[in-house]
XYZ file of C-alpha atoms in Angstrom:
599
model
C 89.568 -61.222 -119.614
C 92.814 -60.721 -118.052
C 95.336 -59.681 -120.879
C 99.699 -59.905 -121.005
C 101.788 -56.818 -120.976
C 104.995 -56.899 -122.427
C 107.023 -53.521 -122.503
C 108.535 -52.689 -125.881
C 111.674 -54.610 -127.026
C 114.708 -52.563 -128.173
C 117.209 -53.433 -130.748
C 119.530 -53.612 -128.336
C 118.058 -55.730 -125.885
C 117.099 -57.866 -129.100
C 120.640 -58.165 -130.180
C 121.945 -59.123 -126.475
C 119.344 -61.841 -126.524
C 119.876 -63.280 -130.009
C 123.724 -63.231 -129.049
C 123.009 -65.238 -125.535
C 123.831 -62.301 -123.464
C 121.356 -61.968 -120.625
C 119.643 -58.655 -120.764
C 119.535 -56.632 -117.277
C 116.139 -57.826 -115.314
C 114.796 -54.752 -115.862
C 114.533 -54.427 -119.419
C 113.312 -58.035 -120.490
C 111.780 -57.764 -123.279
C 109.959 -60.096 -126.135
C 110.932 -60.792 -130.189
C 107.965 -61.022 -131.789
C 108.434 -64.196 -134.533
C 108.354 -63.416 -138.071
C 104.647 -64.295 -138.950
C 104.102 -67.195 -137.238
C 100.450 -68.907 -137.519
C 99.521 -67.055 -134.757
C 99.936 -63.339 -136.184
C 96.680 -64.100 -138.228
C 93.610 -61.946 -138.365
C 90.331 -62.038 -135.870
C 87.363 -63.359 -135.881
C 83.789 -62.362 -134.132
C 82.034 -63.668 -130.891
C 79.794 -62.799 -127.992
C 80.300 -62.667 -124.612
C 83.585 -62.495 -122.143
C 87.055 -63.091 -123.513
C 89.942 -64.857 -121.624
C 93.345 -64.909 -123.638
C 96.224 -67.697 -122.818
C 99.700 -67.658 -123.807
C 102.504 -69.932 -123.414
C 106.506 -69.937 -123.699
C 108.581 -69.315 -126.760
C 108.152 -70.717 -130.215
C 109.381 -71.053 -133.692
C 109.532 -67.562 -134.035
C 111.919 -67.119 -131.049
C 114.114 -69.267 -133.459
C 113.299 -67.394 -136.405
C 114.746 -64.056 -134.887
C 117.584 -65.967 -133.154
C 118.630 -66.970 -136.862
C 118.349 -63.198 -138.069
C 115.290 -63.733 -139.882
C 113.173 -60.807 -140.869
C 109.877 -60.237 -138.911
C 107.164 -59.655 -141.448
C 103.516 -60.701 -141.774
C 102.998 -62.754 -144.900
C 100.358 -61.332 -146.925
C 97.336 -62.703 -147.641
C 96.955 -64.682 -144.457
C 93.181 -64.068 -142.803
C 93.385 -64.382 -138.895
C 90.501 -64.363 -136.351
C 91.234 -64.189 -132.776
C 88.576 -65.997 -130.626
C 88.277 -65.918 -127.072
C 85.028 -66.724 -125.272
C 83.539 -67.232 -121.499
C 80.273 -68.142 -123.610
C 81.542 -70.651 -125.690
C 77.161 -71.525 -127.424
C 77.712 -72.205 -131.002
C 81.901 -72.080 -130.923
C 82.504 -74.940 -132.940
C 80.057 -74.179 -136.030
C 81.770 -70.573 -135.575
C 85.074 -72.505 -135.492
C 84.550 -74.837 -138.817
C 82.783 -71.792 -140.667
C 85.682 -69.713 -140.618
C 87.907 -72.725 -141.086
C 86.305 -73.297 -144.277
C 86.643 -70.038 -145.401
C 90.607 -70.125 -145.058
C 90.760 -68.095 -141.558
C 93.646 -69.000 -139.001
C 92.385 -69.458 -135.487
C 94.223 -67.978 -133.189
C 92.439 -68.812 -129.629
C 93.062 -69.155 -125.634
C 92.962 -71.204 -122.944
C 89.540 -73.231 -122.413
C 88.394 -71.611 -125.976
C 91.485 -73.433 -127.768
C 90.764 -76.541 -126.019
C 87.050 -76.212 -127.073
C 87.917 -75.666 -131.031
C 90.675 -78.534 -130.478
C 88.103 -80.902 -129.365
C 85.750 -79.917 -132.256
C 88.470 -80.655 -134.888
C 89.298 -76.726 -135.679
C 93.273 -76.520 -136.261
C 94.272 -73.509 -133.591
C 97.372 -71.688 -132.807
C 97.327 -70.588 -129.013
C 97.531 -67.036 -128.247
C 101.045 -67.894 -126.414
C 102.719 -68.886 -129.613
C 102.412 -65.604 -130.692
C 103.366 -63.201 -127.498
C 105.884 -65.795 -126.460
C 105.129 -64.748 -122.896
C 103.973 -66.716 -120.183
C 100.786 -65.603 -118.291
C 101.333 -64.393 -115.321
C 100.029 -62.824 -111.911
C 97.679 -65.496 -111.599
C 96.131 -64.682 -114.922
C 95.694 -61.270 -114.646
C 98.522 -60.574 -117.625
C 97.544 -62.931 -120.530
C 97.190 -60.957 -123.815
C 97.555 -57.284 -123.551
C 100.408 -57.321 -125.587
C 101.962 -55.665 -128.493
C 101.588 -58.542 -131.073
C 97.784 -58.937 -130.329
C 96.677 -55.437 -130.127
C 99.060 -54.249 -132.922
C 97.284 -56.815 -135.154
C 93.588 -55.357 -133.887
C 94.295 -51.946 -134.042
C 96.689 -51.214 -137.134
C 94.972 -49.232 -139.860
C 95.050 -50.802 -143.239
C 95.539 -47.635 -145.165
C 97.860 -45.680 -143.093
C 101.203 -47.089 -144.621
C 103.292 -46.235 -141.589
C 100.891 -48.681 -139.397
C 102.228 -51.528 -142.000
C 105.370 -50.807 -141.866
C 105.660 -50.669 -137.870
C 103.678 -53.999 -138.201
C 106.026 -55.402 -140.619
C 109.621 -54.310 -138.507
C 108.363 -56.052 -135.883
C 106.763 -59.252 -137.110
C 103.220 -58.260 -136.253
C 100.348 -59.958 -138.167
C 96.901 -58.085 -138.432
C 93.554 -59.619 -137.320
C 90.638 -59.364 -139.825
C 87.830 -60.861 -137.206
C 87.919 -60.723 -132.883
C 85.721 -62.728 -131.582
C 85.058 -62.104 -127.638
C 82.612 -62.181 -124.877
C 83.231 -61.191 -121.087
C 83.828 -63.109 -117.733
C 80.215 -63.626 -116.413
C 80.702 -60.820 -113.720
C 76.657 -60.314 -113.530
C 75.717 -63.927 -113.028
C 78.988 -64.225 -110.468
C 77.694 -61.278 -108.399
C 74.231 -61.798 -108.297
C 74.725 -66.044 -107.428
C 74.682 -65.725 -103.822
C 76.897 -64.607 -101.227
C 80.181 -63.330 -102.558
C 83.333 -62.069 -100.872
C 84.598 -58.577 -102.339
C 88.310 -60.151 -103.344
C 86.184 -62.738 -105.695
C 83.834 -60.166 -106.804
C 86.952 -57.860 -108.067
C 88.863 -61.117 -109.641
C 85.800 -61.826 -111.463
C 86.318 -58.438 -113.220
C 87.293 -59.046 -116.789
C 90.346 -56.684 -118.405
C 91.736 -57.984 -121.522
C 88.083 -59.213 -122.987
C 86.502 -55.282 -123.046
C 90.213 -54.044 -124.107
C 90.190 -56.703 -126.952
C 86.407 -55.733 -127.742
C 87.718 -51.971 -127.662
C 90.157 -52.027 -129.982
C 88.392 -53.939 -132.409
C 85.437 -51.814 -132.430
C 87.488 -48.895 -132.856
C 89.191 -50.246 -136.049
C 86.020 -51.146 -137.581
C 86.781 -50.158 -140.513
C 89.032 -52.934 -140.984
C 88.276 -55.341 -137.826
C 84.978 -57.184 -137.594
C 84.404 -57.251 -133.906
C 81.494 -59.706 -132.293
C 80.353 -60.059 -128.764
C 76.793 -62.183 -129.747
C 76.944 -65.642 -130.836
C 73.387 -64.809 -132.492
C 75.750 -63.105 -134.916
C 77.688 -65.499 -136.006
C 75.507 -66.944 -138.958
C 75.444 -63.279 -140.308
C 79.256 -63.113 -139.970
C 80.329 -65.974 -141.988
C 77.396 -64.905 -144.318
C 78.867 -61.465 -144.562
C 82.455 -63.260 -144.685
C 81.264 -65.342 -147.950
C 80.328 -62.294 -149.753
C 82.340 -60.253 -151.783
C 81.487 -56.451 -150.896
C 82.643 -54.915 -148.062
C 79.338 -53.542 -145.968
C 81.249 -50.687 -143.862
C 77.363 -50.320 -142.511
C 77.451 -54.143 -140.697
C 81.026 -53.062 -139.813
C 79.266 -50.047 -137.605
C 76.537 -51.911 -136.327
C 78.936 -54.748 -134.751
C 81.131 -51.983 -133.535
C 78.277 -50.281 -131.948
C 77.395 -53.797 -130.362
C 80.444 -54.338 -129.102
C 80.456 -51.099 -127.303
C 77.407 -51.319 -126.103
C 78.295 -54.802 -124.746
C 81.101 -53.439 -122.991
C 79.146 -50.531 -121.459
C 76.691 -52.637 -119.728
C 79.195 -54.960 -118.453
C 81.210 -51.858 -116.968
C 77.863 -50.501 -115.730
C 77.202 -53.871 -113.390
C 80.946 -53.513 -112.007
C 80.470 -49.711 -111.545
C 77.137 -50.561 -109.747
C 78.719 -53.318 -107.564
C 81.596 -51.171 -106.358
C 79.108 -48.353 -105.693
C 77.489 -50.660 -102.954
C 80.382 -51.820 -101.959
C 81.948 -48.555 -100.987
C 79.072 -46.119 -100.532
C 77.924 -46.584 -96.953
C 74.249 -47.007 -98.149
C 74.168 -43.895 -100.154
C 71.383 -44.357 -102.735
C 72.227 -41.857 -105.191
C 75.544 -42.076 -106.602
C 77.366 -38.746 -108.291
C 76.484 -40.446 -111.558
C 75.601 -43.790 -112.821
C 74.276 -45.954 -115.823
C 70.930 -48.095 -116.199
C 71.828 -50.747 -118.490
C 68.600 -51.510 -120.799
C 68.014 -54.120 -123.089
C 65.512 -54.388 -125.992
C 62.429 -57.117 -125.528
C 60.463 -55.826 -127.543
C 59.237 -53.343 -130.178
C 55.474 -52.321 -129.860
C 52.614 -51.810 -132.027
C 52.550 -48.122 -131.036
C 52.988 -46.130 -127.973
C 50.687 -44.506 -125.693
C 48.849 -43.407 -129.074
C 49.232 -44.997 -132.375
C 50.943 -42.148 -133.800
C 53.861 -42.804 -131.533
C 56.410 -45.136 -132.185
C 57.369 -47.190 -128.936
C 59.494 -50.068 -127.475
C 59.678 -52.035 -124.526
C 63.206 -52.535 -122.510
C 64.237 -54.897 -119.492
C 66.692 -53.603 -116.860
C 69.643 -55.526 -116.268
C 70.862 -53.313 -113.177
C 72.038 -55.651 -110.054
C 69.486 -53.827 -107.832
C 66.389 -55.378 -109.738
C 68.179 -58.787 -110.338
C 65.216 -61.303 -109.184
C 62.633 -58.234 -108.302
C 60.000 -59.232 -110.142
C 57.246 -57.140 -111.309
C 55.813 -57.435 -114.983
C 58.759 -56.623 -116.679
C 59.841 -60.231 -115.926
C 56.231 -61.650 -116.281
C 55.598 -64.670 -118.557
C 52.938 -63.986 -120.986
C 50.741 -67.289 -121.972
C 48.450 -66.253 -124.037
C 46.759 -63.506 -125.878
C 47.949 -60.667 -128.162
C 51.080 -59.251 -127.906
C 51.537 -56.437 -125.379
C 51.059 -52.540 -126.045
C 52.625 -49.926 -124.257
C 49.251 -48.807 -122.326
C 49.099 -52.447 -121.269
C 52.498 -52.607 -119.680
C 51.601 -49.415 -117.678
C 48.165 -50.490 -116.738
C 49.223 -53.999 -115.846
C 52.165 -52.701 -113.787
C 49.687 -50.503 -111.610
C 47.693 -53.599 -111.061
C 50.423 -55.738 -109.978
C 52.078 -53.294 -107.934
C 49.026 -52.549 -105.661
C 47.571 -56.242 -105.664
C 51.396 -57.117 -104.611
C 50.641 -54.870 -101.158
C 47.981 -56.969 -99.480
C 48.654 -60.041 -97.357
C 45.099 -61.667 -97.702
C 43.820 -62.876 -100.756
C 42.622 -60.025 -103.324
C 41.742 -58.918 -106.193
C 42.494 -55.666 -107.689
C 41.157 -54.339 -111.339
C 42.798 -51.456 -112.790
C 41.489 -49.017 -115.793
C 44.071 -46.743 -117.274
C 46.432 -47.019 -113.917
C 44.141 -46.470 -111.357
C 42.493 -48.878 -109.139
C 38.966 -48.993 -109.532
C 37.804 -51.991 -107.784
C 39.960 -53.377 -105.060
C 38.582 -56.354 -102.417
C 40.086 -58.754 -99.847
C 38.431 -61.872 -98.783
C 39.075 -65.420 -97.803
C 37.454 -66.471 -100.744
C 38.540 -64.897 -103.673
C 35.997 -65.405 -105.678
C 33.742 -63.571 -103.521
C 36.642 -60.924 -103.634
C 36.616 -61.176 -107.480
C 32.904 -60.526 -107.765
C 33.234 -57.227 -105.159
C 36.271 -55.673 -106.745
C 34.415 -55.839 -109.988
C 31.310 -54.394 -108.660
C 32.868 -51.325 -107.203
C 32.792 -50.048 -110.424
C 31.732 -52.344 -113.027
C 31.556 -49.668 -116.339
C 35.257 -49.106 -115.305
C 36.218 -52.609 -114.770
C 35.203 -53.646 -118.337
C 38.154 -53.429 -120.447
C 40.366 -53.555 -117.845
C 43.139 -55.141 -116.089
C 42.163 -57.837 -113.309
C 45.004 -58.415 -111.101
C 45.049 -61.760 -108.004
C 47.747 -62.331 -105.517
C 46.773 -65.701 -105.251
C 46.803 -68.687 -107.896
C 44.427 -68.875 -110.411
C 42.719 -72.694 -110.261
C 39.900 -74.148 -112.568
C 36.836 -72.663 -110.190
C 38.619 -68.814 -110.331
C 39.550 -69.159 -113.966
C 35.578 -70.344 -114.654
C 34.658 -67.284 -112.718
C 36.538 -65.141 -114.575
C 35.566 -66.252 -118.096
C 31.806 -66.475 -117.565
C 31.131 -63.919 -114.958
C 28.153 -61.210 -115.929
C 28.541 -57.652 -115.765
C 26.734 -56.117 -112.616
C 24.985 -53.415 -114.217
C 22.650 -55.612 -116.868
C 23.519 -59.317 -115.317
C 23.682 -60.007 -118.990
C 27.095 -58.688 -120.623
C 30.022 -60.768 -120.367
C 33.084 -59.199 -118.429
C 35.894 -58.298 -120.968
C 39.263 -57.689 -119.946
C 42.544 -56.688 -121.402
C 44.808 -58.549 -119.034
C 44.287 -60.969 -116.244
C 47.930 -61.356 -113.656
C 48.522 -63.401 -111.057
C 51.200 -65.168 -109.371
C 50.814 -68.625 -110.537
C 47.747 -70.675 -112.429
C 47.336 -74.264 -111.904
C 47.176 -76.270 -115.504
C 43.364 -76.438 -115.642
C 42.786 -73.111 -114.704
C 45.130 -71.862 -117.021
C 43.490 -74.439 -119.775
C 40.062 -72.451 -118.817
C 41.016 -69.138 -119.079
C 42.590 -69.382 -122.380
C 39.138 -70.306 -123.757
C 37.793 -66.783 -122.642
C 39.213 -65.102 -125.711
C 42.021 -65.591 -127.904
C 42.978 -62.068 -127.471
C 43.176 -61.933 -123.277
C 46.768 -61.517 -122.413
C 47.560 -63.824 -119.265
C 50.556 -62.993 -117.415
C 52.292 -64.589 -114.719
C 54.337 -62.293 -112.400
C 56.587 -62.539 -109.512
C 55.724 -60.373 -106.541
C 57.376 -56.871 -106.679
C 60.747 -56.215 -104.474
C 60.705 -53.167 -102.002
C 63.516 -50.991 -101.750
C 63.914 -50.214 -105.917
C 65.266 -46.894 -106.842
C 62.213 -45.345 -108.956
C 63.471 -43.204 -112.257
C 61.076 -41.268 -113.657
C 62.286 -38.804 -117.004
C 61.465 -35.085 -117.064
C 62.527 -32.730 -119.997
C 66.171 -32.753 -119.732
C 67.002 -34.938 -116.824
C 65.575 -37.687 -114.579
C 63.896 -37.747 -111.024
C 65.370 -40.519 -108.560
C 63.797 -41.578 -105.379
C 62.857 -44.060 -103.112
C 59.899 -46.502 -104.041
C 57.022 -45.965 -101.666
C 57.212 -48.960 -99.808
C 55.475 -48.089 -96.457
C 52.476 -50.108 -95.612
C 49.841 -49.934 -92.445
C 51.944 -52.018 -90.152
C 54.985 -49.451 -90.967
C 53.022 -46.584 -89.634
C 51.040 -45.016 -86.557
C 47.307 -44.422 -87.162
C 46.835 -41.589 -84.529
C 43.578 -40.724 -83.291
C 43.089 -36.651 -82.806
C 39.212 -36.503 -82.507
C 37.085 -37.029 -79.435
C 35.841 -40.009 -80.889
C 38.094 -43.591 -81.370
C 37.520 -45.422 -84.254
C 36.071 -49.026 -83.373
C 38.938 -51.675 -84.462
C 36.460 -52.522 -87.516
C 36.291 -48.638 -88.446
C 40.195 -48.727 -88.002
C 40.688 -51.753 -90.026
C 38.381 -49.945 -92.827
C 40.853 -47.146 -92.645
C 43.767 -48.913 -93.199
C 42.594 -50.745 -96.161
C 41.563 -47.330 -97.629
C 44.932 -45.987 -96.690
C 46.686 -48.469 -98.746
C 44.085 -48.394 -101.437
C 44.441 -44.886 -102.003
C 47.996 -44.860 -102.115
C 48.205 -46.356 -105.639
C 45.584 -43.916 -106.528
C 46.422 -40.594 -108.368
C 46.340 -37.583 -106.734
C 44.221 -35.923 -106.003
C 42.807 -39.266 -104.212
C 40.122 -40.261 -101.969
C 38.981 -43.762 -101.168
C 36.375 -45.004 -99.340
C 36.040 -48.689 -98.450
C 34.457 -51.057 -95.884
C 34.655 -54.513 -94.740
C 37.995 -54.982 -96.776
C 36.407 -53.525 -100.359
C 36.751 -50.398 -102.115
C 33.569 -48.817 -102.412
C 34.352 -45.522 -104.592
C 37.213 -43.774 -105.297
C 37.991 -40.304 -106.914
C 41.245 -39.352 -108.438
C 43.236 -37.144 -110.452
C 41.353 -34.067 -109.882
C 43.136 -30.558 -109.568
C 41.081 -30.051 -106.104
C 40.074 -32.738 -103.457
C 36.526 -31.928 -103.271
C 35.685 -33.041 -106.522
C 37.691 -36.271 -105.883
C 35.897 -36.271 -102.495
C 32.594 -36.410 -104.682
C 33.752 -38.794 -107.402
C 34.361 -41.568 -104.341
C 30.871 -40.701 -102.790
C 28.775 -40.845 -106.095
C 30.576 -44.250 -106.730
C 30.050 -45.725 -103.131
C 26.558 -44.521 -102.811
C 24.780 -45.656 -100.047
C 26.762 -47.695 -98.810
C 29.561 -45.247 -97.795
C 27.448 -44.539 -94.931
C 29.680 -45.709 -91.722
C 32.787 -46.491 -94.145
C 36.054 -45.163 -93.894
C 37.492 -42.279 -96.323
C 41.224 -42.188 -96.834
C 42.646 -38.973 -98.297
C 46.457 -39.141 -99.885
C 47.031 -35.974 -98.557
C 46.002 -33.381 -95.864
C 42.448 -30.891 -96.365
C 43.820 -27.840 -96.513
C 40.178 -26.591 -95.424
C 37.285 -28.594 -93.546
C 34.142 -26.091 -93.162
C 31.931 -25.973 -95.963
C 34.612 -28.201 -97.601
C 35.690 -31.724 -98.440
C 36.051 -32.718 -94.255
C 32.635 -31.474 -93.580
C 30.725 -32.810 -96.687
C 32.132 -35.939 -95.783
C 30.958 -35.863 -92.658
C 27.533 -34.982 -93.700
C 27.653 -38.000 -96.319
C 27.490 -40.438 -92.952
C 31.391 -41.408 -93.094
C 32.646 -43.279 -89.946
C 36.369 -42.854 -90.461
C 38.677 -40.212 -91.972
C 42.473 -41.174 -92.476
C 44.579 -38.510 -93.424
C 48.433 -37.412 -93.310
C 47.775 -34.172 -90.978
C 50.072 -31.246 -91.172
C 47.666 -28.911 -92.667
C 48.066 -25.215 -90.927
C 44.182 -25.787 -90.515
C 44.627 -29.672 -88.904
C 42.308 -27.995 -85.914
C 39.610 -27.293 -88.332
C 39.406 -30.836 -89.199
C 39.454 -31.693 -85.631
C 36.552 -29.557 -84.446
C 34.309 -30.500 -87.497
C 35.056 -34.492 -87.004
C 34.059 -33.655 -83.330
C 30.850 -31.401 -84.285
C 29.453 -34.627 -86.819
C 31.158 -37.254 -84.384
C 33.351 -38.870 -86.887
C 36.702 -40.106 -85.794
C 39.352 -38.655 -87.495
C 42.945 -40.516 -87.421
C 46.534 -38.796 -88.888
C 48.920 -40.861 -90.122
C 51.880 -38.178 -90.881
C 52.400 -40.073 -93.958
C 51.371 -38.481 -97.247
C 50.813 -41.010 -100.375
C 50.583 -38.225 -103.579
C 50.975 -40.073 -106.858
C 51.882 -38.149 -110.187
């Protein structure tokens, strides 16, 4: 919100002005009105503020007549300047019924007048016209003096009295919708700059700093609480402090968007600024954290970089119990994994690890194969699809029996998909009252990944590489067949989402077994073979990192178990041992030159 600036007025200049003598062009000053209706106190509001002013009014006549410019006592004033005018009429009427005189700006004043609320425009207080294409409107001692003056400091009040400035009790301001403007589509740099609010943050910060005397509101949802507070007899400083905190947080979030946007305009592609702020907004308080003795909450990220980027944080929940801390982690892992696949795919996740993955043109078959990959782990897990769930698939999910006994109906914590038919959603809701049904948008690429460590944060680019982005280079004597190479690429895409040390065995676009999170690669490999069983023969094996040893180690063990092709990054000092071992057993070995550690 733009503000008006005015230099201080000297007694000499005032005398010249009153006497009709033209002051020097370099010392144009304003004379404050005695206690014009506009020198009231301030009222609260929500988003962006924008203040307007006009020409001289009755106060100038009073000054010219030599009247003393002293604010009258007992007049309560509210300053309102809003971009988002939600519930403005109710606020204005409520403040007026409580005896407040309302000072307002431009469009806000017009809206209040249309609602039948008496308003004094800001320009009738400042007696200074809007200038510089609206950049200067309200940044004026007549406004900010009335906001910042401490009522317990006699010299502050004396100064106001000497200059004819009245105090504000309530300030209601919200800001130009900069975030919405720069995320609405292509925008020129000049247009972005002109949408940066200046006056609004200034008034908000001033009122929040002086919250002991001034109530500041930046959120329309706080209007009822404000009016209720003003009706009371007691002065609750805690309420004032909470409004002040919210005001500073509002401005901080706003400034973070401006800062992020400007960095992108000037950084020449550097994604790591020297410092930056992540604006987080509380979406829900969770029942507990990772464990019942830990408190937890879920926040949405309002950074420009994640606008419209999809993901679990913006998913719509259609049904079921409220999401838990672990639910969010598992759902995020499942959705990120299934979003990688182009063909119809089902992913089953347990404790953030995919325990079943299958791609088929028939999504029902893909679902059955994904569960079959590890039915014990799948029970109580998260099921994710990259296709719309229709009635047939919903029935299959609802009625499918565990492959372990053919009788137990499969239980899931969450089902997540990009969409549901009306009938499909109705059928799926019938599976369980507690089943969480999420609808999510495909996660965007190119995101900055943040992770907290004690006393700091790690930042890195997201791991967005797909099989099409890399070369699978044959380094063994035996080259993989087309089907083996296809299996190797599928396994490589799966292993990318498994916790290190990670091994995945896959065949025919279906994950047969995986080993995750083991301190050594041999144990992960043995876990994967144990789950894959006899189906591992002729299958593809992918490793998230190179094999440090081959003979009498993971590579030879994989060859002895009948694996058909191995895909690994390469880069070990003993790569030749791995190549020689695969050549001995007639196994194809391909290097990707890309590691996929996941911690």
